[in-house]
Short mmCIF file of C-alpha atoms in Angstrom, two decimals:
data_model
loop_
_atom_site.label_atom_id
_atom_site.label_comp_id
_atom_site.label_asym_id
_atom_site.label_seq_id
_atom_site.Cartn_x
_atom_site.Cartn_y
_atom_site.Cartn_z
CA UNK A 16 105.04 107.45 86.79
CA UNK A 17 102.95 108.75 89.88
CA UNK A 18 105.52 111.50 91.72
CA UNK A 19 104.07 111.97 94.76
CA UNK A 20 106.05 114.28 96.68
CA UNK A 21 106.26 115.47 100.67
CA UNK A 22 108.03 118.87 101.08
CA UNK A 23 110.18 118.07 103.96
CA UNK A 24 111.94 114.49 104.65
CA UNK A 25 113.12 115.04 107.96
CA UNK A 26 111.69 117.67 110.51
CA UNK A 27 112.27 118.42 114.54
CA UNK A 28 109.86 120.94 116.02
CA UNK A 29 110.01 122.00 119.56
CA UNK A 30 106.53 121.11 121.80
CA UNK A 31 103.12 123.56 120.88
CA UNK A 32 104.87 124.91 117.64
CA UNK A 33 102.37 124.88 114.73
CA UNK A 34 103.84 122.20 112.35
CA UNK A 35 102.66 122.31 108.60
CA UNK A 36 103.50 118.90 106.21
CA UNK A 37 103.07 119.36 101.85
CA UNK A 38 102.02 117.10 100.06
CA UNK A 39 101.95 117.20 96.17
CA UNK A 40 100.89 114.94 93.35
CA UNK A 41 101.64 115.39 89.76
CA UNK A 42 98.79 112.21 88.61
CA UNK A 43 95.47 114.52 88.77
CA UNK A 44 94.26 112.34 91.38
CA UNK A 45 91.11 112.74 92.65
CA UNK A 46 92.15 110.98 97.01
CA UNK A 47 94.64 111.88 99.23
CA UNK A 48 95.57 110.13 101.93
CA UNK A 49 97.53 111.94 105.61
CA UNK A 50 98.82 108.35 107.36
CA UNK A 51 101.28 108.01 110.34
CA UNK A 52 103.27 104.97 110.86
CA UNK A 53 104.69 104.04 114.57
CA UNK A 54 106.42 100.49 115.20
CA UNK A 55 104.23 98.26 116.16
CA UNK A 56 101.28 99.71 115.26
CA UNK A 57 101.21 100.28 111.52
CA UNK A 58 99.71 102.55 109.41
CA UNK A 59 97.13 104.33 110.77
CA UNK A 60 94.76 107.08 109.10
CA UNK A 61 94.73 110.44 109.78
CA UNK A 62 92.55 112.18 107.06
CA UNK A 63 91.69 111.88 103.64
CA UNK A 64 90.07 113.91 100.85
CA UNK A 65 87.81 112.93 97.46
CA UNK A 66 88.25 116.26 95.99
CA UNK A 67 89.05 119.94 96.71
CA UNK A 68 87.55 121.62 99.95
CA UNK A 69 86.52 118.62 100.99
CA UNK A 70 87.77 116.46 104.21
CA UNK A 71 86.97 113.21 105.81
CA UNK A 72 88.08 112.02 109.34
CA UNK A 73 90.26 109.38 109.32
CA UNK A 74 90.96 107.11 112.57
CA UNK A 75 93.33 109.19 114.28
CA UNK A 76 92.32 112.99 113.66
CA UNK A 77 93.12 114.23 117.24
CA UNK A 78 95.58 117.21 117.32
CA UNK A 79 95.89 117.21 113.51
CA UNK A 80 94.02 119.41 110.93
CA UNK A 81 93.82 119.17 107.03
CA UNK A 82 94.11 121.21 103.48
CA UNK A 83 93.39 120.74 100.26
CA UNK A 84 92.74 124.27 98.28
CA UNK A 85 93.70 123.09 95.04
CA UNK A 86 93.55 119.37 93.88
CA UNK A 87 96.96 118.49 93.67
CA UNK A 88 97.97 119.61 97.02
CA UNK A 89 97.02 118.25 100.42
CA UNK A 90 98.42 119.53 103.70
CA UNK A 91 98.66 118.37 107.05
CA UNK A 92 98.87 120.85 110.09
CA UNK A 93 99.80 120.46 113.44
CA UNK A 94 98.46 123.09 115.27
CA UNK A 95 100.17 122.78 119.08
CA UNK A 96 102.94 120.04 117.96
CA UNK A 97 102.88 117.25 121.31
CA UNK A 98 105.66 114.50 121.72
CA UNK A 99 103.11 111.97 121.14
CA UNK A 100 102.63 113.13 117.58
CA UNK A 101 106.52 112.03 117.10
CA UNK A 102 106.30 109.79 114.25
CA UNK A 103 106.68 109.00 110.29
CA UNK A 104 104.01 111.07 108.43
CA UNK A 105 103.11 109.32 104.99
CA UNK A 106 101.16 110.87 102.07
CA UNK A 107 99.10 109.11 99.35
CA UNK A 108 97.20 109.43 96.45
CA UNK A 109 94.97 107.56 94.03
CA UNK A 110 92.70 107.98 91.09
CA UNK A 111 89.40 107.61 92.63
CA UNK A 112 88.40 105.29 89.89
CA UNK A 113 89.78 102.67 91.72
CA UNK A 114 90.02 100.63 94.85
CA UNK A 115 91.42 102.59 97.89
CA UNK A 116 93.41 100.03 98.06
CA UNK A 117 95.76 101.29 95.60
CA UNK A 118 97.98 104.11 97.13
CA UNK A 119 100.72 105.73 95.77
CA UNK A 120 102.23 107.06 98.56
CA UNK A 121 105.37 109.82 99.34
CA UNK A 122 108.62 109.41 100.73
CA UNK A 123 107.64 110.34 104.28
CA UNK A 124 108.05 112.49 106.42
CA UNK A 125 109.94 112.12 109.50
CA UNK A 126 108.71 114.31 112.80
CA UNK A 127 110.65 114.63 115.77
CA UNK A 128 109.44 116.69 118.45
CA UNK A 129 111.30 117.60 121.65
CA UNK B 28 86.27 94.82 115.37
CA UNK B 29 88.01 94.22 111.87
CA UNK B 30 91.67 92.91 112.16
CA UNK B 31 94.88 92.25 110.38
CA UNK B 32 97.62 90.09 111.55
CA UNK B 33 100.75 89.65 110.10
CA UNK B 34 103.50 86.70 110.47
CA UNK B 35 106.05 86.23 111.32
CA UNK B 36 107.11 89.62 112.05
CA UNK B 37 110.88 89.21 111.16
CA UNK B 38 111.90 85.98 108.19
CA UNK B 39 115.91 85.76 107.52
CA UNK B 40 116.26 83.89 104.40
CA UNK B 41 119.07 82.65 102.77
CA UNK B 42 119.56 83.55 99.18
CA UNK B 43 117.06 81.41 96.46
CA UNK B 44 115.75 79.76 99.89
CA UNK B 45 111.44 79.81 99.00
CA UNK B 46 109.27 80.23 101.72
CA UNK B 47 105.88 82.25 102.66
CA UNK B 48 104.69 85.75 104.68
CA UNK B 49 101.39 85.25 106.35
CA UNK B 50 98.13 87.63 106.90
CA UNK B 51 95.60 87.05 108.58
CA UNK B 52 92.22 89.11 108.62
CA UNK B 53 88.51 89.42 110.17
CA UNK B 54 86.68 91.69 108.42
CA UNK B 55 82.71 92.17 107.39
CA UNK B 56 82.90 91.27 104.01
CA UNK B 57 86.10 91.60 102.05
CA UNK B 58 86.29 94.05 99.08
CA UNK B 59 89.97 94.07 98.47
CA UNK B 60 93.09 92.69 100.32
CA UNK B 61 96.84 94.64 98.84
CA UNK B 62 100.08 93.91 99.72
CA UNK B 63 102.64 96.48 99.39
CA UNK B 64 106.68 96.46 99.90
CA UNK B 65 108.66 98.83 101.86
CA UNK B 66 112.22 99.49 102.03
CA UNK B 67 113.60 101.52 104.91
CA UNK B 68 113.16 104.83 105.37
CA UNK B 69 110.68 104.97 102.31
CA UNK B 70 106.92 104.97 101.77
CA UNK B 71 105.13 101.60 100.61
CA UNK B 72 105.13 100.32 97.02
CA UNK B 73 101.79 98.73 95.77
CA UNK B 74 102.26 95.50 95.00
CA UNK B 75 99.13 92.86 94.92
CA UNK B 76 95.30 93.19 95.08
CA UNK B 77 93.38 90.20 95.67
CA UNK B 78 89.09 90.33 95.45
CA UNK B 79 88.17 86.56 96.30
CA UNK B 80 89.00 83.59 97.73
CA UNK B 81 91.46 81.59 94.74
CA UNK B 82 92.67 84.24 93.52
CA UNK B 83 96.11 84.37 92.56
CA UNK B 84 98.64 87.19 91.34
CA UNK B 85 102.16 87.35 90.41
CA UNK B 86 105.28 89.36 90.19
CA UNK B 87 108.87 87.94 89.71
CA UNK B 88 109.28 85.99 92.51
CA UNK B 89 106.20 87.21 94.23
CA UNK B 90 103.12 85.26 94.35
CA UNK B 91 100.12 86.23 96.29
CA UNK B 92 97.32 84.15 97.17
CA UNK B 93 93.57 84.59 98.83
CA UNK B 94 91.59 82.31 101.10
CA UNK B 95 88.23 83.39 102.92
CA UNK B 96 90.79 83.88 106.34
CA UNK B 97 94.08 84.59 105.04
CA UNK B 98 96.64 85.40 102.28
CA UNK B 99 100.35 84.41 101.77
CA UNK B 100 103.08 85.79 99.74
CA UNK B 101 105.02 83.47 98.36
CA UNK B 102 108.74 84.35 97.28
CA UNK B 103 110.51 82.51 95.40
CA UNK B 104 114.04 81.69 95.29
CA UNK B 105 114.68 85.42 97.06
CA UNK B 106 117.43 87.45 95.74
CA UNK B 107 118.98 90.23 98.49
CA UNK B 108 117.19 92.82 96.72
CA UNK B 109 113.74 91.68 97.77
CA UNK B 110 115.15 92.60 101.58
CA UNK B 111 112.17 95.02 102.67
CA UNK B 112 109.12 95.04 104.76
CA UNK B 113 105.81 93.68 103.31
CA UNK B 114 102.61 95.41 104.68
CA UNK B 115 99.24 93.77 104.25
CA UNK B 116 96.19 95.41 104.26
CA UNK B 117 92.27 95.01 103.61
CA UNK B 118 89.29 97.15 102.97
CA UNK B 119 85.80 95.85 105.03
CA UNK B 120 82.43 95.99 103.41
CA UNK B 121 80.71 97.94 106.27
CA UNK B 122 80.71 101.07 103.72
CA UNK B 123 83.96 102.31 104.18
CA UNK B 124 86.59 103.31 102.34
CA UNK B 125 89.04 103.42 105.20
CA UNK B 126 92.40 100.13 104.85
CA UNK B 127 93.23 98.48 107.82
CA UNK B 128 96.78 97.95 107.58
CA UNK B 129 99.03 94.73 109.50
CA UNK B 130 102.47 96.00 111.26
CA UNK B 131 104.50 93.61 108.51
CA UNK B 132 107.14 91.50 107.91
CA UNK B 133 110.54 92.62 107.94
CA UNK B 134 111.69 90.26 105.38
CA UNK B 135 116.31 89.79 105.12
CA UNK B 136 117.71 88.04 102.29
CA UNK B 137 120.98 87.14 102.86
CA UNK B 138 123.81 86.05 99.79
#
């Protein structure tokens, strides 16, 4: 099975600290996916990747940055954590052979900050 | 500007009581619609993709269907266990590999 796996489940970070969220899948897969999920609005995209070094915008990049130095691993950074950025943080994954319709996605990650 | 709506946004259900989640869309030229479940405090779980209008998948109780507007999941005869949130979502065909995801349906089966 796809493992997808976000370092940290829960997480609260104090306003303008640098905030850094792991992400790591075990599939060889060539996407990943940075989402954030707020009630009411749904998922909305942050960044994604098609392969190492490389780095698209997604709908929502303001105040967030992106990593992805080796394949497996894609990393989301927070440089000057605001209140607004308070919210679920959800990592995916897929083969790039596929639809991008078909995530595999992590556990979450769940940012409070104060 | 390409759209997803989802209804209702809360169904209580009794137990082996059928009934239907709606989405709704507008996008430029469908290449996929997916449905994925989501139990609390977890990420989603792929479920369903559907290409064209007619088609059809299943899974247990879960059917999913396409028209050129909308698509339903259909559960039948529910068992407490499929108690989760289902999230639509559909990819446009204005060269983009971005989803546009629906805020879901927070979906109770009760014994």
């Amino acid at each position: 099975d796809v493992k997808v796996t976000q370092s940290s489940r829960y997480l609260v970070k104090r306003t303008g600290e640098k905030v850094f969220l792991e992400c790591v899948q075990d599939m060889d897969h060539e996407n990943m996916f940075w989402y954030r999920q707020d009630p009411g609005l749904g998922l909305r995209l942050i960044y994604f990747s098609y392969d190492v070094k490389m780095k698209e915008k997604g709908d929502i990049p303001e105040g967030y940055s992106v990593s992805r130095e080796k394949k497996e691993r894609f990393s989301l950074i927070l440089e000057s954590a605001s209140t607004n950025q308070t919210s679920m943080y959800l990592c995916a994954s897929n083969p790039g052979q596929v639809t991008f319709g078909e995530l595999f996605f992590g556990e979450g990650s769940r940012l409070t900050v104060l | 500007e390409d759209q997803v709506t989802q209804s209702p946004e809360a169904l209580r259900l009794q137990e082996g009581e059928s009934s239907s989640l709606n989405c709704s869309y507008t996008v430029s030229g469908l290449r996929g619609l997916f449905w994925y479940r989501q139990d609390p405090g977890k990420g989603p779980e792929f479920l369903f993709t559907l290409y064209s209008a007619g088609e059809e998948k299943e899974k247990e109780r879960l059917k999913a269907t396409l028209t050129k507007k909308e698509s339903f999941l259909h559960i039948t005869a529910p068992k407490p266990e499929d108690s989760a949130t289902y999230l639509c979502a559909v990819q446009g065909g204005d060269n983009t590999d971005k989803l546009i995801f629906g805020t879901g349906t927070r979906l109770q089966v009760f014994p």
